[in-house]
Amino acid sequence: MMIYLNGKFLPIEQAYIPVLDRGFIFGDGVYEVIPVYSRKAFRLEHHLARLQDSLNGIRLSNPHTNDQWCQLIKQLIDYHDSDDQYIYLHITRGVAKRDHAFPVNISPTIFMMSNALLTPPKELLQKGVLAITAEDNRWGRCDIKAISLLPNVLLRQLAVDAGATETILLRDGFLTEGAASNIFIVKESKLLAPPKSHLMLPGITYDVVLELVENHALPYDVRPVAEQELRSANEILLTSSTKEIMPIVSLDGKLIGDGRPGPFFHKLNQLYQHYKELTMRGKQVSSS
Ligand code: PMP
């Protein structure tokens, strides 16, 4: 498997970074995950804009222009067999003597790899998945896509331990997001989305969902979602670039709605798949 590291494409077995890399020592870096359908990076400009926001958030300058990123990503896609892939892009502050303060005059470490993208199988979307809840104990800048993911790792493992797919996070009695996804609920046929803030990652899929409901005149509201509303929701939906849109049918062992994926999920997923297909065919499309 060919990966990109600091200006070169090379087999992953030959790719090494020094142990003093600040990504390894401090988790001092940011990342992106970009889905690729039919060899085209999906919503690439949005992912690059979020990367810029994350870099600004950790005060690291962007090592490449967007045109350069596009070129590198295209080359990486070309190295891989699968038509559908997901790119993992990772930038750290670089290698320096261990000291918390920013080092001067060092170069960032830039790493990218691509793997085959396997979106959730149809049977799973027909059945739905289970989730649990946990208190959101992460830091106050969850809008930065930071590589330091220990809290997310621990929270996500709670779901795995419980035989569930995702841990839904609550902070001060309100829904924030999932350990590795954004979360929407449906209440009385209306989609409710927690508003973007420092307490959640502004998901690229979250944006697509809101564009789709707006453009197709489906009822929705962007407003804080209280724990009680989450627990009594008619439907709960999970979104992410690799999982797309998934229906959650049980929360902490209690059925959501009738325990089957609901009509809002089916409609939204249909719109999402259609939008994806149009984008893949290379048409100039909006999400309407
Ligand atoms: N929130 C968190 C914490 C995530 O890790 C992710 C991505 N895995 C998301 C939300 C969803 O973001 P996106 O739709 O851009 O993949």
PDB file of C-alpha atoms and ligand atoms in Angstrom:
ATOM      1  CA  MET A   1       0.000   0.000   0.000  1.00  0.00           C
ATOM      2  CA  MET A   2       1.405   3.359  -1.064  1.00  0.00           C
ATOM      3  CA  ILE A   3       1.143   6.233   1.358  1.00  0.00           C
ATOM      4  CA  TYR A   4       2.275   9.867   1.291  1.00  0.00           C
ATOM      5  CA  LEU A   5       4.788  11.093   3.849  1.00  0.00           C
ATOM      6  CA  ASN A   6       6.525  14.478   3.783  1.00  0.00           C
ATOM      7  CA  GLY A   7       6.718  14.961   0.035  1.00  0.00           C
ATOM      8  CA  LYS A   8       7.087  11.325  -1.078  1.00  0.00           C
ATOM      9  CA  PHE A   9       4.835   8.453  -2.033  1.00  0.00           C
ATOM     10  CA  LEU A  10       6.207   5.206  -0.614  1.00  0.00           C
ATOM     11  CA  PRO A  11       5.098   1.732   0.537  1.00  0.00           C
ATOM     12  CA  ILE A  12       3.651   1.876   4.051  1.00  0.00           C
ATOM     13  CA  GLU A  13       6.280  -0.628   5.285  1.00  0.00           C
ATOM     14  CA  GLN A  14       8.975   1.921   4.455  1.00  0.00           C
ATOM     15  CA  ALA A  15       7.251   4.860   6.140  1.00  0.00           C
ATOM     16  CA  TYR A  16       8.673   5.911   9.495  1.00  0.00           C
ATOM     17  CA  ILE A  17       8.525   8.990  11.669  1.00  0.00           C
ATOM     18  CA  PRO A  18      10.982   9.960  14.418  1.00  0.00           C
ATOM     19  CA  VAL A  19       9.892   9.167  17.987  1.00  0.00           C
ATOM     20  CA  LEU A  20      10.170  12.850  18.894  1.00  0.00           C
ATOM     21  CA  ASP A  21       7.397  13.783  16.484  1.00  0.00           C
ATOM     22  CA  ARG A  22       5.012  15.994  18.458  1.00  0.00           C
ATOM     23  CA  GLY A  23       2.104  13.964  17.133  1.00  0.00           C
ATOM     24  CA  PHE A  24       3.556  10.933  18.932  1.00  0.00           C
ATOM     25  CA  ILE A  25       4.678  12.830  22.051  1.00  0.00           C
ATOM     26  CA  PHE A  26       1.764  15.261  22.572  1.00  0.00           C
ATOM     27  CA  GLY A  27      -0.936  14.359  20.061  1.00  0.00           C
ATOM     28  CA  ASP A  28      -0.097  17.815  18.677  1.00  0.00           C
ATOM     29  CA  GLY A  29      -1.751  17.731  15.273  1.00  0.00           C
ATOM     30  CA  VAL A  30      -4.965  17.644  13.266  1.00  0.00           C
ATOM     31  CA  TYR A  31      -6.498  15.306  10.693  1.00  0.00           C
ATOM     32  CA  GLU A  32      -9.205  14.840   8.101  1.00  0.00           C
ATOM     33  CA  VAL A  33     -11.061  11.842   6.716  1.00  0.00           C
ATOM     34  CA  ILE A  34     -12.288  12.331   3.150  1.00  0.00           C
ATOM     35  CA  PRO A  35     -14.515   9.814   1.369  1.00  0.00           C
ATOM     36  CA  VAL A  36     -13.814   9.041  -2.290  1.00  0.00           C
ATOM     37  CA  TYR A  37     -16.573   7.698  -4.534  1.00  0.00           C
ATOM     38  CA  SER A  38     -15.785   6.463  -8.055  1.00  0.00           C
ATOM     39  CA  ARG A  39     -12.290   7.933  -7.636  1.00  0.00           C
ATOM     40  CA  LYS A  40     -13.607  11.429  -6.851  1.00  0.00           C
ATOM     41  CA  ALA A  41     -13.074  12.994  -3.449  1.00  0.00           C
ATOM     42  CA  PHE A  42     -16.521  13.897  -2.056  1.00  0.00           C
ATOM     43  CA  ARG A  43     -17.023  17.489  -0.765  1.00  0.00           C
ATOM     44  CA  LEU A  44     -13.253  17.983  -0.944  1.00  0.00           C
ATOM     45  CA  GLU A  45     -13.390  21.766  -0.705  1.00  0.00           C
ATOM     46  CA  HIS A  46     -15.437  21.451   2.510  1.00  0.00           C
ATOM     47  CA  HIS A  47     -12.913  19.029   4.023  1.00  0.00           C
ATOM     48  CA  LEU A  48     -10.049  21.356   3.087  1.00  0.00           C
ATOM     49  CA  ALA A  49     -11.887  24.317   4.623  1.00  0.00           C
ATOM     50  CA  ARG A  50     -12.398  22.359   7.862  1.00  0.00           C
ATOM     51  CA  LEU A  51      -8.715  21.337   7.785  1.00  0.00           C
ATOM     52  CA  GLN A  52      -7.819  25.025   7.584  1.00  0.00           C
ATOM     53  CA  ASP A  53     -10.095  25.767  10.568  1.00  0.00           C
ATOM     54  CA  SER A  54      -8.467  22.943  12.564  1.00  0.00           C
ATOM     55  CA  LEU A  55      -4.981  24.233  11.684  1.00  0.00           C
ATOM     56  CA  ASN A  56      -6.009  27.752  12.720  1.00  0.00           C
ATOM     57  CA  GLY A  57      -7.350  26.265  15.959  1.00  0.00           C
ATOM     58  CA  ILE A  58      -3.932  24.828  16.852  1.00  0.00           C
ATOM     59  CA  ARG A  59      -1.973  27.777  15.365  1.00  0.00           C
ATOM     60  CA  LEU A  60      -0.184  25.728  12.712  1.00  0.00           C
ATOM     61  CA  SER A  61       0.196  27.128   9.213  1.00  0.00           C
ATOM     62  CA  ASN A  62      -1.152  25.138   6.313  1.00  0.00           C
ATOM     63  CA  PRO A  63       1.799  23.486   4.546  1.00  0.00           C
ATOM     64  CA  HIS A  64      -0.051  23.389   1.190  1.00  0.00           C
ATOM     65  CA  THR A  65      -2.422  25.419  -0.915  1.00  0.00           C
ATOM     66  CA  ASN A  66      -5.767  23.810  -1.753  1.00  0.00           C
ATOM     67  CA  ASP A  67      -4.538  23.204  -5.321  1.00  0.00           C
ATOM     68  CA  GLN A  68      -1.523  21.335  -3.962  1.00  0.00           C
ATOM     69  CA  TRP A  69      -3.733  19.248  -1.655  1.00  0.00           C
ATOM     70  CA  CYS A  70      -6.013  18.409  -4.592  1.00  0.00           C
ATOM     71  CA  GLN A  71      -3.040  17.259  -6.669  1.00  0.00           C
ATOM     72  CA  LEU A  72      -1.599  15.110  -3.860  1.00  0.00           C
ATOM     73  CA  ILE A  73      -4.986  13.578  -3.090  1.00  0.00           C
ATOM     74  CA  LYS A  74      -5.513  12.787  -6.771  1.00  0.00           C
ATOM     75  CA  GLN A  75      -2.150  11.016  -6.928  1.00  0.00           C
ATOM     76  CA  LEU A  76      -2.920   9.059  -3.760  1.00  0.00           C
ATOM     77  CA  ILE A  77      -6.287   7.946  -5.200  1.00  0.00           C
ATOM     78  CA  ASP A  78      -4.521   6.818  -8.399  1.00  0.00           C
ATOM     79  CA  TYR A  79      -2.209   4.546  -6.405  1.00  0.00           C
ATOM     80  CA  HIS A  80      -5.168   2.522  -5.100  1.00  0.00           C
ATOM     81  CA  ASP A  81      -7.319  -0.121  -6.780  1.00  0.00           C
ATOM     82  CA  SER A  82     -10.671   0.573  -5.163  1.00  0.00           C
ATOM     83  CA  ASP A  83     -12.997   3.067  -6.789  1.00  0.00           C
ATOM     84  CA  ASP A  84     -14.436   3.921  -3.379  1.00  0.00           C
ATOM     85  CA  GLN A  85     -11.821   4.866  -0.807  1.00  0.00           C
ATOM     86  CA  TYR A  86     -11.369   7.037   2.249  1.00  0.00           C
ATOM     87  CA  ILE A  87      -8.376   9.250   2.669  1.00  0.00           C
ATOM     88  CA  TYR A  88      -6.829   9.823   6.064  1.00  0.00           C
ATOM     89  CA  LEU A  89      -4.838  13.087   6.098  1.00  0.00           C
ATOM     90  CA  HIS A  90      -2.758  13.943   9.158  1.00  0.00           C
ATOM     91  CA  ILE A  91      -0.533  16.926   9.981  1.00  0.00           C
ATOM     92  CA  THR A  92       1.538  17.299  13.143  1.00  0.00           C
ATOM     93  CA  ARG A  93       3.649  20.217  14.330  1.00  0.00           C
ATOM     94  CA  GLY A  94       6.770  18.189  13.507  1.00  0.00           C
ATOM     95  CA  VAL A  95       9.832  16.806  15.267  1.00  0.00           C
ATOM     96  CA  ALA A  96      11.536  18.672  18.119  1.00  0.00           C
ATOM     97  CA  LYS A  97      13.109  18.200  21.569  1.00  0.00           C
ATOM     98  CA  ARG A  98      10.298  17.448  23.993  1.00  0.00           C
ATOM     99  CA  ASP A  99       8.922  20.710  25.359  1.00  0.00           C
ATOM    100  CA  HIS A 100       5.284  21.761  25.490  1.00  0.00           C
ATOM    101  CA  ALA A 101       5.933  25.223  24.003  1.00  0.00           C
ATOM    102  CA  PHE A 102       5.831  25.506  20.200  1.00  0.00           C
ATOM    103  CA  PRO A 103       9.291  24.874  18.719  1.00  0.00           C
ATOM    104  CA  VAL A 104      10.614  27.401  16.220  1.00  0.00           C
ATOM    105  CA  ASN A 105      11.787  26.680  12.693  1.00  0.00           C
ATOM    106  CA  ILE A 106      10.574  23.129  12.296  1.00  0.00           C
ATOM    107  CA  SER A 107       8.612  21.572   9.462  1.00  0.00           C
ATOM    108  CA  PRO A 108       5.287  19.865  10.026  1.00  0.00           C
ATOM    109  CA  THR A 109       4.923  16.134   9.443  1.00  0.00           C
ATOM    110  CA  ILE A 110       2.423  15.427   6.662  1.00  0.00           C
ATOM    111  CA  PHE A 111       0.982  11.955   6.264  1.00  0.00           C
ATOM    112  CA  MET A 112      -1.795  10.631   4.020  1.00  0.00           C
ATOM    113  CA  MET A 113      -3.083   7.141   3.352  1.00  0.00           C
ATOM    114  CA  SER A 114      -6.062   5.746   1.539  1.00  0.00           C
ATOM    115  CA  ASN A 115      -8.052   2.590   2.199  1.00  0.00           C
ATOM    116  CA  ALA A 116     -11.020   0.910   0.563  1.00  0.00           C
ATOM    117  CA  LEU A 117     -14.291   2.479   1.706  1.00  0.00           C
ATOM    118  CA  LEU A 118     -16.906  -0.014   2.786  1.00  0.00           C
ATOM    119  CA  THR A 119     -20.122   1.831   3.541  1.00  0.00           C
ATOM    120  CA  PRO A 120     -22.602   0.114   5.909  1.00  0.00           C
ATOM    121  CA  PRO A 121     -24.288  -2.912   4.290  1.00  0.00           C
ATOM    122  CA  LYS A 122     -27.962  -2.649   3.262  1.00  0.00           C
ATOM    123  CA  GLU A 123     -29.057  -5.253   5.850  1.00  0.00           C
ATOM    124  CA  LEU A 124     -27.667  -3.087   8.648  1.00  0.00           C
ATOM    125  CA  LEU A 125     -29.520  -0.029   7.340  1.00  0.00           C
ATOM    126  CA  GLN A 126     -32.718  -2.087   7.223  1.00  0.00           C
ATOM    127  CA  LYS A 127     -32.276  -3.291  10.804  1.00  0.00           C
ATOM    128  CA  GLY A 128     -30.683  -0.238  12.416  1.00  0.00           C
ATOM    129  CA  VAL A 129     -27.975  -0.161  15.076  1.00  0.00           C
ATOM    130  CA  LEU A 130     -27.737   0.186  18.851  1.00  0.00           C
ATOM    131  CA  ALA A 131     -26.283   3.090  20.812  1.00  0.00           C
ATOM    132  CA  ILE A 132     -25.582   3.915  24.428  1.00  0.00           C
ATOM    133  CA  THR A 133     -25.170   7.299  26.121  1.00  0.00           C
ATOM    134  CA  ALA A 134     -22.324   8.703  28.203  1.00  0.00           C
ATOM    135  CA  GLU A 135     -21.384  12.028  29.751  1.00  0.00           C
ATOM    136  CA  ASP A 136     -19.315  14.074  27.279  1.00  0.00           C
ATOM    137  CA  ASN A 137     -16.073  14.502  29.229  1.00  0.00           C
ATOM    138  CA  ARG A 138     -13.952  15.863  26.355  1.00  0.00           C
ATOM    139  CA  TRP A 139     -12.261  19.258  26.220  1.00  0.00           C
ATOM    140  CA  GLY A 140     -13.843  22.573  25.179  1.00  0.00           C
ATOM    141  CA  ARG A 141     -12.578  22.623  21.558  1.00  0.00           C
ATOM    142  CA  CYS A 142     -14.297  19.593  20.052  1.00  0.00           C
ATOM    143  CA  ASP A 143     -14.702  21.660  16.848  1.00  0.00           C
ATOM    144  CA  ILE A 144     -10.984  21.101  16.138  1.00  0.00           C
ATOM    145  CA  LYS A 145     -10.370  17.762  14.414  1.00  0.00           C
ATOM    146  CA  ALA A 146      -7.427  17.019  16.691  1.00  0.00           C
ATOM    147  CA  ILE A 147      -5.438  13.778  16.484  1.00  0.00           C
ATOM    148  CA  SER A 148      -5.441  13.601  20.304  1.00  0.00           C
ATOM    149  CA  LEU A 149      -8.502  11.348  20.468  1.00  0.00           C
ATOM    150  CA  LEU A 150      -8.061   9.546  23.795  1.00  0.00           C
ATOM    151  CA  PRO A 151     -11.421  10.704  25.239  1.00  0.00           C
ATOM    152  CA  ASN A 152     -13.206   9.677  22.007  1.00  0.00           C
ATOM    153  CA  VAL A 153     -11.399   6.322  22.048  1.00  0.00           C
ATOM    154  CA  LEU A 154     -12.467   5.622  25.651  1.00  0.00           C
ATOM    155  CA  LEU A 155     -16.040   6.754  25.009  1.00  0.00           C
ATOM    156  CA  ARG A 156     -16.337   4.711  21.836  1.00  0.00           C
ATOM    157  CA  GLN A 157     -15.006   1.619  23.610  1.00  0.00           C
ATOM    158  CA  LEU A 158     -17.950   1.864  26.046  1.00  0.00           C
ATOM    159  CA  ALA A 159     -20.222   1.232  23.052  1.00  0.00           C
ATOM    160  CA  VAL A 160     -18.105  -1.699  21.857  1.00  0.00           C
ATOM    161  CA  ASP A 161     -18.139  -3.196  25.383  1.00  0.00           C
ATOM    162  CA  ALA A 162     -21.938  -2.888  25.431  1.00  0.00           C
ATOM    163  CA  GLY A 163     -22.287  -4.533  21.986  1.00  0.00           C
ATOM    164  CA  ALA A 164     -23.426  -1.209  20.478  1.00  0.00           C
ATOM    165  CA  THR A 165     -22.273   0.821  17.464  1.00  0.00           C
ATOM    166  CA  GLU A 166     -21.929   4.289  18.939  1.00  0.00           C
ATOM    167  CA  THR A 167     -21.779   6.242  22.199  1.00  0.00           C
ATOM    168  CA  ILE A 168     -24.006   9.317  22.137  1.00  0.00           C
ATOM    169  CA  LEU A 169     -22.618  12.120  24.258  1.00  0.00           C
ATOM    170  CA  LEU A 170     -24.516  14.396  26.636  1.00  0.00           C
ATOM    171  CA  ARG A 171     -23.070  17.517  28.202  1.00  0.00           C
ATOM    172  CA  ASP A 172     -24.988  19.383  30.916  1.00  0.00           C
ATOM    173  CA  GLY A 173     -28.190  17.598  29.899  1.00  0.00           C
ATOM    174  CA  PHE A 174     -27.879  18.325  26.158  1.00  0.00           C
ATOM    175  CA  LEU A 175     -26.897  16.212  23.156  1.00  0.00           C
ATOM    176  CA  THR A 176     -23.519  17.118  21.663  1.00  0.00           C
ATOM    177  CA  GLU A 177     -22.617  14.361  19.156  1.00  0.00           C
ATOM    178  CA  GLY A 178     -21.385  10.774  18.953  1.00  0.00           C
ATOM    179  CA  ALA A 179     -17.896   9.606  19.911  1.00  0.00           C
ATOM    180  CA  ALA A 180     -17.092   9.508  16.167  1.00  0.00           C
ATOM    181  CA  SER A 181     -20.216  10.897  14.475  1.00  0.00           C
ATOM    182  CA  ASN A 182     -22.856  13.630  14.536  1.00  0.00           C
ATOM    183  CA  ILE A 183     -26.293  12.822  15.902  1.00  0.00           C
ATOM    184  CA  PHE A 184     -29.734  14.060  14.793  1.00  0.00           C
ATOM    185  CA  ILE A 185     -33.119  13.201  16.225  1.00  0.00           C
ATOM    186  CA  VAL A 186     -36.595  13.173  14.706  1.00  0.00           C
ATOM    187  CA  LYS A 187     -39.459  14.390  16.861  1.00  0.00           C
ATOM    188  CA  GLU A 188     -43.004  14.583  15.534  1.00  0.00           C
ATOM    189  CA  SER A 189     -41.763  14.257  11.926  1.00  0.00           C
ATOM    190  CA  LYS A 190     -39.260  17.118  12.333  1.00  0.00           C
ATOM    191  CA  LEU A 191     -35.489  16.685  12.173  1.00  0.00           C
ATOM    192  CA  LEU A 192     -33.659  18.330  15.089  1.00  0.00           C
ATOM    193  CA  ALA A 193     -29.937  19.090  14.872  1.00  0.00           C
ATOM    194  CA  PRO A 194     -27.797  20.410  17.720  1.00  0.00           C
ATOM    195  CA  PRO A 195     -26.253  23.748  16.624  1.00  0.00           C
ATOM    196  CA  LYS A 196     -22.544  23.905  15.791  1.00  0.00           C
ATOM    197  CA  SER A 197     -20.392  25.109  18.667  1.00  0.00           C
ATOM    198  CA  HIS A 198     -16.989  24.474  20.236  1.00  0.00           C
ATOM    199  CA  LEU A 199     -18.556  21.356  21.770  1.00  0.00           C
ATOM    200  CA  MET A 200     -18.957  19.347  18.566  1.00  0.00           C
ATOM    201  CA  LEU A 201     -17.166  18.642  15.331  1.00  0.00           C
ATOM    202  CA  PRO A 202     -18.804  20.458  12.406  1.00  0.00           C
ATOM    203  CA  GLY A 203     -19.405  17.324  10.341  1.00  0.00           C
ATOM    204  CA  ILE A 204     -19.252  17.492   6.567  1.00  0.00           C
ATOM    205  CA  THR A 205     -22.071  14.927   6.434  1.00  0.00           C
ATOM    206  CA  TYR A 206     -24.019  17.018   9.005  1.00  0.00           C
ATOM    207  CA  ASP A 207     -23.841  19.932   6.538  1.00  0.00           C
ATOM    208  CA  VAL A 208     -24.989  17.758   3.631  1.00  0.00           C
ATOM    209  CA  VAL A 209     -27.975  16.560   5.687  1.00  0.00           C
ATOM    210  CA  LEU A 210     -29.004  20.108   6.569  1.00  0.00           C
ATOM    211  CA  GLU A 211     -28.642  21.215   2.928  1.00  0.00           C
ATOM    212  CA  LEU A 212     -30.773  18.277   1.777  1.00  0.00           C
ATOM    213  CA  VAL A 213     -33.622  18.921   4.251  1.00  0.00           C
ATOM    214  CA  GLU A 214     -33.571  22.643   3.446  1.00  0.00           C
ATOM    215  CA  ASN A 215     -33.561  22.121  -0.321  1.00  0.00           C
ATOM    216  CA  HIS A 216     -36.264  19.447  -0.222  1.00  0.00           C
ATOM    217  CA  ALA A 217     -38.493  21.372   2.184  1.00  0.00           C
ATOM    218  CA  LEU A 218     -38.410  18.700   4.887  1.00  0.00           C
ATOM    219  CA  PRO A 219     -39.238  20.075   8.363  1.00  0.00           C
ATOM    220  CA  TYR A 220     -36.175  20.696  10.523  1.00  0.00           C
ATOM    221  CA  ASP A 221     -34.817  22.877  13.273  1.00  0.00           C
ATOM    222  CA  VAL A 222     -31.260  23.576  14.424  1.00  0.00           C
ATOM    223  CA  ARG A 223     -31.473  24.033  18.181  1.00  0.00           C
ATOM    224  CA  PRO A 224     -30.189  22.474  21.409  1.00  0.00           C
ATOM    225  CA  VAL A 225     -31.582  18.976  21.988  1.00  0.00           C
ATOM    226  CA  ALA A 226     -32.272  18.061  25.617  1.00  0.00           C
ATOM    227  CA  GLU A 227     -31.519  14.593  26.991  1.00  0.00           C
ATOM    228  CA  GLN A 228     -35.238  13.912  27.499  1.00  0.00           C
ATOM    229  CA  GLU A 229     -35.939  14.719  23.829  1.00  0.00           C
ATOM    230  CA  LEU A 230     -33.184  12.349  22.750  1.00  0.00           C
ATOM    231  CA  ARG A 231     -34.576   9.565  24.927  1.00  0.00           C
ATOM    232  CA  SER A 232     -38.142  10.057  23.681  1.00  0.00           C
ATOM    233  CA  ALA A 233     -37.218  10.656  20.012  1.00  0.00           C
ATOM    234  CA  ASN A 234     -39.193   8.948  17.251  1.00  0.00           C
ATOM    235  CA  GLU A 235     -35.936   8.400  15.347  1.00  0.00           C
ATOM    236  CA  ILE A 236     -32.224   8.911  16.005  1.00  0.00           C
ATOM    237  CA  LEU A 237     -29.755   9.253  13.115  1.00  0.00           C
ATOM    238  CA  LEU A 238     -25.985   9.040  13.096  1.00  0.00           C
ATOM    239  CA  THR A 239     -23.871  10.650  10.371  1.00  0.00           C
ATOM    240  CA  SER A 240     -20.222  10.513   9.346  1.00  0.00           C
ATOM    241  CA  SER A 241     -18.182  10.523   6.149  1.00  0.00           C
ATOM    242  CA  THR A 242     -17.521   6.768   6.273  1.00  0.00           C
ATOM    243  CA  LYS A 243     -20.820   5.596   7.822  1.00  0.00           C
ATOM    244  CA  GLU A 244     -22.951   8.102   5.845  1.00  0.00           C
ATOM    245  CA  ILE A 245     -26.412   8.076   7.527  1.00  0.00           C
ATOM    246  CA  MET A 246     -27.346   5.262   9.894  1.00  0.00           C
ATOM    247  CA  PRO A 247     -30.542   4.721  11.899  1.00  0.00           C
ATOM    248  CA  ILE A 248     -30.203   4.103  15.642  1.00  0.00           C
ATOM    249  CA  VAL A 249     -33.041   1.908  16.884  1.00  0.00           C
ATOM    250  CA  SER A 250     -32.126   1.377  20.529  1.00  0.00           C
ATOM    251  CA  LEU A 251     -30.639   3.686  23.147  1.00  0.00           C
ATOM    252  CA  ASP A 252     -29.296   2.309  26.440  1.00  0.00           C
ATOM    253  CA  GLY A 253     -31.313  -0.849  25.798  1.00  0.00           C
ATOM    254  CA  LYS A 254     -34.617   0.996  25.174  1.00  0.00           C
ATOM    255  CA  LEU A 255     -36.273   0.898  21.759  1.00  0.00           C
ATOM    256  CA  ILE A 256     -36.427   4.134  19.776  1.00  0.00           C
ATOM    257  CA  GLY A 257     -39.841   4.494  18.085  1.00  0.00           C
ATOM    258  CA  ASP A 258     -40.967   1.009  17.142  1.00  0.00           C
ATOM    259  CA  GLY A 259     -37.386  -0.263  17.102  1.00  0.00           C
ATOM    260  CA  ARG A 260     -37.082  -0.065  13.324  1.00  0.00           C
ATOM    261  CA  PRO A 261     -35.550   2.586  11.055  1.00  0.00           C
ATOM    262  CA  GLY A 262     -38.192   5.266  10.543  1.00  0.00           C
ATOM    263  CA  PRO A 263     -39.594   7.160   7.539  1.00  0.00           C
ATOM    264  CA  PHE A 264     -37.329  10.203   7.996  1.00  0.00           C
ATOM    265  CA  PHE A 265     -34.246   8.003   7.811  1.00  0.00           C
ATOM    266  CA  HIS A 266     -35.471   6.280   4.649  1.00  0.00           C
ATOM    267  CA  LYS A 267     -36.280   9.570   2.917  1.00  0.00           C
ATOM    268  CA  LEU A 268     -33.036  11.251   3.952  1.00  0.00           C
ATOM    269  CA  ASN A 269     -30.904   8.278   2.998  1.00  0.00           C
ATOM    270  CA  GLN A 270     -32.546   8.177  -0.424  1.00  0.00           C
ATOM    271  CA  LEU A 271     -31.795  11.893  -0.926  1.00  0.00           C
ATOM    272  CA  TYR A 272     -28.215  11.408   0.293  1.00  0.00           C
ATOM    273  CA  GLN A 273     -27.536   8.463  -2.033  1.00  0.00           C
ATOM    274  CA  HIS A 274     -29.008  10.400  -4.948  1.00  0.00           C
ATOM    275  CA  TYR A 275     -26.907  13.468  -4.175  1.00  0.00           C
ATOM    276  CA  LYS A 276     -23.802  11.268  -3.927  1.00  0.00           C
ATOM    277  CA  GLU A 277     -24.514   9.688  -7.304  1.00  0.00           C
ATOM    278  CA  LEU A 278     -24.976  13.027  -9.009  1.00  0.00           C
ATOM    279  CA  THR A 279     -21.712  14.236  -7.497  1.00  0.00           C
ATOM    280  CA  MET A 280     -19.919  11.075  -8.633  1.00  0.00           C
ATOM    281  CA  ARG A 281     -21.089  11.550 -12.186  1.00  0.00           C
ATOM    282  CA  GLY A 282     -19.181  14.809 -12.056  1.00  0.00           C
ATOM    283  CA  LYS A 283     -22.163  17.027 -12.670  1.00  0.00           C
ATOM    284  CA  GLN A 284     -22.098  20.509 -11.266  1.00  0.00           C
ATOM    285  CA  VAL A 285     -24.698  19.918  -8.565  1.00  0.00           C
ATOM    286  CA  SER A 286     -26.143  21.528  -5.542  1.00  0.00           C
ATOM    287  CA  SER A 287     -27.919  19.405  -2.960  1.00  0.00           C
ATOM    288  CA  SER A 288     -31.354  20.388  -4.334  1.00  0.00           C
TER     289      SER A 288
HETATM  290  N1  PMP B   1     -18.004  14.032  15.253  1.00  0.00           N
HETATM  291  C1  PMP B   1     -16.889  13.332  15.521  1.00  0.00           C
HETATM  292  C2  PMP B   1     -16.363  13.336  16.921  1.00  0.00           C
HETATM  293  C3  PMP B   1     -16.231  12.615  14.514  1.00  0.00           C
HETATM  294  O1  PMP B   1     -15.108  11.934  14.777  1.00  0.00           O
HETATM  295  C4  PMP B   1     -16.787  12.621  13.205  1.00  0.00           C
HETATM  296  C5  PMP B   1     -16.100  11.914  12.068  1.00  0.00           C
HETATM  297  N2  PMP B   1     -15.721  10.619  12.301  1.00  0.00           N
HETATM  298  C6  PMP B   1     -17.960  13.334  12.968  1.00  0.00           C
HETATM  299  C7  PMP B   1     -18.540  14.048  14.015  1.00  0.00           C
HETATM  300  C8  PMP B   1     -18.605  13.358  11.603  1.00  0.00           C
HETATM  301  O2  PMP B   1     -17.918  14.222  10.737  1.00  0.00           O
HETATM  302  P1  PMP B   1     -17.896  13.965   9.168  1.00  0.00           P
HETATM  303  O3  PMP B   1     -19.315  13.942   8.714  1.00  0.00           O
HETATM  304  O4  PMP B   1     -17.149  15.107   8.619  1.00  0.00           O
HETATM  305  O5  PMP B   1     -17.219  12.645   8.941  1.00  0.00           O
END
